Short mmCIF file of C-alpha atoms and ligand atoms in Angstrom, two decimals:
data_model
loop_
_atom_site.label_atom_id
_atom_site.label_comp_id
_atom_site.label_asym_id
_atom_site.label_seq_id
_atom_site.Cartn_x
_atom_site.Cartn_y
_atom_site.Cartn_z
CA MET A 1 -232.56 -3.96 -28.97
CA ALA A 2 -230.83 -6.51 -31.21
CA THR A 3 -227.26 -6.97 -30.03
CA LEU A 4 -224.40 -8.89 -31.58
CA ILE A 5 -221.08 -9.57 -29.88
CA LEU A 6 -218.12 -10.74 -31.98
CA ILE A 7 -215.05 -12.25 -30.34
CA ARG A 8 -211.93 -13.65 -31.95
CA HIS A 9 -210.68 -16.76 -30.11
CA GLY A 10 -207.87 -16.33 -27.58
CA GLN A 11 -204.23 -16.83 -28.54
CA SER A 12 -203.61 -20.23 -30.15
CA ILE A 13 -200.36 -22.23 -30.10
CA TYR A 14 -199.72 -21.22 -33.71
CA ASN A 15 -200.47 -17.55 -32.98
CA LEU A 16 -197.77 -17.77 -30.31
CA GLU A 17 -195.37 -19.54 -32.67
CA ASN A 18 -196.18 -17.01 -35.43
CA ARG A 19 -197.35 -19.70 -37.87
CA PHE A 20 -200.10 -19.56 -40.48
CA THR A 21 -202.99 -21.47 -38.93
CA GLY A 22 -206.00 -21.32 -41.27
CA SER A 23 -208.07 -24.48 -41.23
CA LEU A 24 -205.64 -26.43 -38.99
CA ASP A 25 -207.27 -27.37 -35.69
CA ILE A 26 -204.83 -25.85 -33.21
CA GLY A 27 -205.62 -25.43 -29.49
CA LEU A 28 -205.36 -22.41 -27.21
CA THR A 29 -202.30 -21.44 -25.18
CA ALA A 30 -202.64 -20.76 -21.44
CA LEU A 31 -202.73 -17.04 -22.32
CA GLY A 32 -205.43 -17.76 -24.92
CA ALA A 33 -207.59 -19.42 -22.26
CA LYS A 34 -207.02 -16.40 -19.98
CA GLU A 35 -208.00 -14.02 -22.79
CA ALA A 36 -211.27 -15.93 -23.18
CA GLN A 37 -211.86 -15.63 -19.45
CA TRP A 38 -211.21 -11.87 -19.58
CA ALA A 39 -213.59 -11.59 -22.54
CA GLY A 40 -216.23 -13.38 -20.46
CA GLN A 41 -215.71 -10.97 -17.58
CA LYS A 42 -216.52 -8.09 -19.94
CA LEU A 43 -219.81 -9.78 -20.82
CA VAL A 44 -221.20 -9.96 -17.29
CA GLY A 45 -224.69 -8.47 -17.49
CA TYR A 46 -225.43 -9.67 -21.05
CA THR A 47 -227.92 -12.50 -21.53
CA PHE A 48 -227.39 -14.39 -24.79
CA ASP A 49 -230.13 -16.16 -26.72
CA PHE A 50 -227.74 -18.07 -29.00
CA ALA A 51 -224.02 -18.55 -29.49
CA TYR A 52 -222.33 -19.38 -32.78
CA THR A 53 -218.86 -20.70 -33.37
CA SER A 54 -216.76 -22.55 -35.91
CA THR A 55 -215.94 -26.25 -36.07
CA LEU A 56 -212.39 -25.55 -34.81
CA LYS A 57 -211.39 -26.17 -31.21
CA ARG A 58 -209.64 -22.84 -30.54
CA ALA A 59 -212.95 -21.04 -31.13
CA GLN A 60 -215.12 -23.66 -29.41
CA GLU A 61 -212.85 -23.74 -26.37
CA SER A 62 -212.84 -19.93 -26.17
CA LEU A 63 -216.65 -19.91 -26.35
CA ARG A 64 -216.90 -22.55 -23.62
CA ILE A 65 -214.67 -20.50 -21.29
CA ILE A 66 -216.57 -17.27 -22.05
CA LEU A 67 -219.96 -18.86 -21.36
CA GLU A 68 -218.66 -20.50 -18.20
CA GLU A 69 -217.49 -17.12 -16.95
CA ILE A 70 -221.02 -15.70 -17.31
CA HIS A 71 -222.78 -18.92 -16.21
CA GLN A 72 -224.58 -19.33 -19.54
CA ASN A 73 -223.24 -22.72 -20.72
CA ASN A 74 -226.79 -23.92 -21.19
CA ILE A 75 -227.69 -21.63 -24.11
CA PRO A 76 -228.02 -23.14 -27.60
CA ILE A 77 -224.66 -23.31 -29.41
CA ILE A 78 -224.50 -23.63 -33.18
CA LEU A 79 -221.26 -24.85 -34.77
CA ASP A 80 -220.78 -24.14 -38.45
CA LYS A 81 -217.78 -24.38 -40.76
CA ALA A 82 -218.96 -21.20 -42.50
CA LEU A 83 -217.38 -19.41 -39.52
CA ASN A 84 -214.07 -21.30 -39.78
CA GLU A 85 -210.81 -19.49 -40.37
CA ARG A 86 -209.85 -18.79 -43.96
CA ASP A 87 -208.00 -21.78 -45.45
CA TYR A 88 -204.38 -20.63 -45.85
CA GLY A 89 -203.59 -23.51 -48.23
CA SER A 90 -199.90 -24.32 -48.63
CA LEU A 91 -198.93 -21.62 -46.12
CA GLN A 92 -200.57 -23.43 -43.20
CA GLY A 93 -198.07 -24.43 -40.54
CA LEU A 94 -195.31 -22.21 -41.96
CA ASN A 95 -193.67 -19.56 -39.80
CA LYS A 96 -194.74 -16.08 -40.99
CA ASP A 97 -191.25 -14.53 -40.69
CA GLU A 98 -189.62 -17.44 -42.54
CA THR A 99 -192.25 -17.11 -45.26
CA ILE A 100 -191.44 -13.39 -45.57
CA ALA A 101 -187.71 -14.23 -45.79
CA LYS A 102 -188.45 -16.70 -48.59
CA TYR A 103 -191.08 -14.86 -50.67
CA GLY A 104 -190.63 -11.20 -49.61
CA LEU A 105 -192.80 -8.96 -47.42
CA LYS A 106 -194.82 -7.61 -50.34
CA GLN A 107 -195.92 -11.05 -51.56
CA VAL A 108 -196.74 -12.26 -48.05
CA GLU A 109 -198.77 -9.12 -47.32
CA ILE A 110 -200.73 -9.73 -50.54
CA TRP A 111 -201.46 -13.30 -49.44
CA ARG A 112 -202.38 -12.17 -45.93
CA ARG A 113 -204.35 -9.00 -46.52
CA SER A 114 -205.52 -8.60 -50.09
CA TYR A 115 -209.23 -9.17 -50.63
CA ALA A 116 -209.34 -11.23 -53.78
CA ILE A 117 -205.91 -12.86 -54.15
CA ARG A 118 -205.64 -16.41 -52.82
CA PRO A 119 -202.60 -17.82 -51.05
CA PRO A 120 -201.36 -20.94 -52.90
CA ASN A 121 -204.09 -23.63 -52.71
CA GLY A 122 -206.02 -21.56 -50.16
CA GLU A 123 -208.96 -19.18 -49.82
CA SER A 124 -208.94 -15.41 -50.38
CA LEU A 125 -210.80 -13.15 -47.98
CA GLU A 126 -213.38 -12.86 -50.75
CA ASP A 127 -213.86 -16.66 -50.72
CA THR A 128 -214.24 -16.49 -46.95
CA PHE A 129 -216.76 -13.63 -47.26
CA LYS A 130 -218.78 -15.69 -49.75
CA ARG A 131 -219.31 -18.50 -47.24
CA THR A 132 -219.45 -16.51 -43.97
CA ILE A 133 -221.92 -13.80 -45.01
CA PRO A 134 -224.64 -16.03 -46.56
CA PHE A 135 -224.57 -18.09 -43.35
CA TYR A 136 -224.84 -14.93 -41.25
CA GLN A 137 -227.72 -13.65 -43.40
CA HIS A 138 -229.56 -16.95 -43.32
CA ALA A 139 -229.02 -18.03 -39.70
CA ILE A 140 -228.31 -14.95 -37.61
CA GLU A 141 -230.03 -11.95 -39.21
CA PRO A 142 -233.52 -13.44 -38.67
CA GLN A 143 -232.70 -13.84 -34.98
CA LEU A 144 -231.45 -10.27 -34.73
CA LYS A 145 -234.71 -9.13 -36.34
CA LEU A 146 -236.43 -10.73 -33.33
CA ASP A 147 -234.35 -8.47 -31.07
CA GLN A 148 -232.17 -11.28 -29.81
CA THR A 149 -228.72 -11.07 -28.28
CA ILE A 150 -226.21 -13.19 -30.18
CA LEU A 151 -222.59 -14.13 -29.50
CA ILE A 152 -220.21 -15.20 -32.28
CA VAL A 153 -216.77 -16.56 -31.38
CA ALA A 154 -214.74 -17.08 -34.53
CA HIS A 155 -211.45 -16.28 -36.27
CA GLY A 156 -209.35 -13.37 -37.49
CA ASN A 157 -210.40 -13.62 -41.12
CA SER A 158 -213.96 -14.93 -40.85
CA LEU A 159 -214.57 -12.00 -38.48
CA ARG A 160 -212.82 -9.56 -40.85
CA ALA A 161 -215.36 -10.67 -43.48
CA LEU A 162 -218.24 -10.10 -41.06
CA VAL A 163 -216.97 -6.68 -39.97
CA MET A 164 -216.55 -5.75 -43.63
CA TYR A 165 -220.20 -6.60 -44.22
CA LEU A 166 -221.54 -4.98 -41.03
CA GLU A 167 -219.57 -1.75 -41.40
CA HIS A 168 -219.67 -1.51 -45.21
CA ILE A 169 -215.88 -1.55 -45.52
CA SER A 170 -214.60 -1.68 -49.09
CA PRO A 171 -212.14 -4.31 -50.39
CA GLU A 172 -209.52 -1.50 -50.62
CA HIS A 173 -209.88 -0.57 -46.95
CA ILE A 174 -210.25 -4.00 -45.39
CA SER A 175 -206.51 -4.75 -45.65
CA ASN A 176 -205.88 -2.30 -42.76
CA LEU A 177 -208.34 -3.99 -40.43
CA ASN A 178 -207.04 -6.53 -37.92
CA ILE A 179 -209.14 -8.10 -35.18
CA PRO A 180 -207.47 -8.51 -31.77
CA THR A 181 -207.83 -11.82 -29.90
CA GLY A 182 -210.28 -11.97 -27.00
CA ILE A 183 -211.73 -8.44 -27.14
CA PRO A 184 -215.54 -8.40 -27.49
CA LYS A 185 -216.87 -6.10 -30.22
CA LYS A 186 -220.47 -5.04 -29.77
CA TYR A 187 -223.02 -4.06 -32.42
CA VAL A 188 -226.49 -2.71 -31.63
CA PHE A 189 -229.06 -2.67 -34.47
CA ASP A 190 -232.41 -1.06 -35.16
CA ALA A 191 -235.40 -3.09 -36.38
CA ASN A 192 -234.08 -2.97 -39.97
CA LEU A 193 -230.64 -4.16 -38.85
CA LYS A 194 -229.07 -0.77 -39.40
CA VAL A 195 -226.07 -0.52 -37.07
CA LEU A 196 -226.84 2.06 -34.37
CA GLN A 197 -223.77 1.56 -32.23
CA VAL A 198 -220.47 -0.26 -32.55
CA ASN A 199 -217.71 -0.44 -29.97
CA TYR A 200 -215.16 -2.71 -28.35
CA LEU A 201 -215.99 -3.63 -24.74
O1 2PG B 301 -202.76 -17.68 -39.40
C1 2PG B 301 -203.98 -17.45 -39.56
O2 2PG B 301 -204.82 -18.30 -39.81
C2 2PG B 301 -204.45 -16.00 -39.49
C3 2PG B 301 -205.05 -15.65 -38.16
O3 2PG B 301 -204.24 -15.99 -37.09
O4 2PG B 301 -203.34 -15.19 -39.74
P1 2PG B 301 -203.34 -13.79 -40.48
O5 2PG B 301 -203.55 -12.75 -39.42
O6 2PG B 301 -201.96 -13.74 -41.07
O7 2PG B 301 -204.40 -13.78 -41.53
#
């Protein structure tokens, strides 16, 4: 049966420092690399046909560690910026607590978790959805229709957009959904790509 595994990259240096990361190309911490290894250990027994990741090194490095753990580094890997993290614009690099102190919790929560409102000079989740989902529909859904097993290693917000699409979550409800780093989420589909099963591994 068609199977899709989603994994958010392991902890990055900016995750650790509590900074807005977005489209900045920030590497993993030692814990982040460990998280990727643990994610790989949960995938022993799965055989992937394709892996997809973003053009950012924290996701690519996580994918490399995961595939190494399951001895599947030789599968085709597709890198695409459609899977990149949402561009946080002028907030990128800023500490999240300092930003709250400056602009207030309410404003920062709107920038971080509203669907349609953009952070200054950045992308909203809606903007992210509009690039991530067409790519998923065009590149990945046809493979799932062939009953393949696909791995996507990406980012907090590009994965929130994907989960929104896969689980039919409304813009009102998506603000409550956060994706943990390094925990594989599994979807099993029927022949029409209706989700039959969804669970964290
Ligand atoms: O900083 C970021 O790019 C993202 C993901 O780490 O943060 P947030 O969870 O605030 O959207």
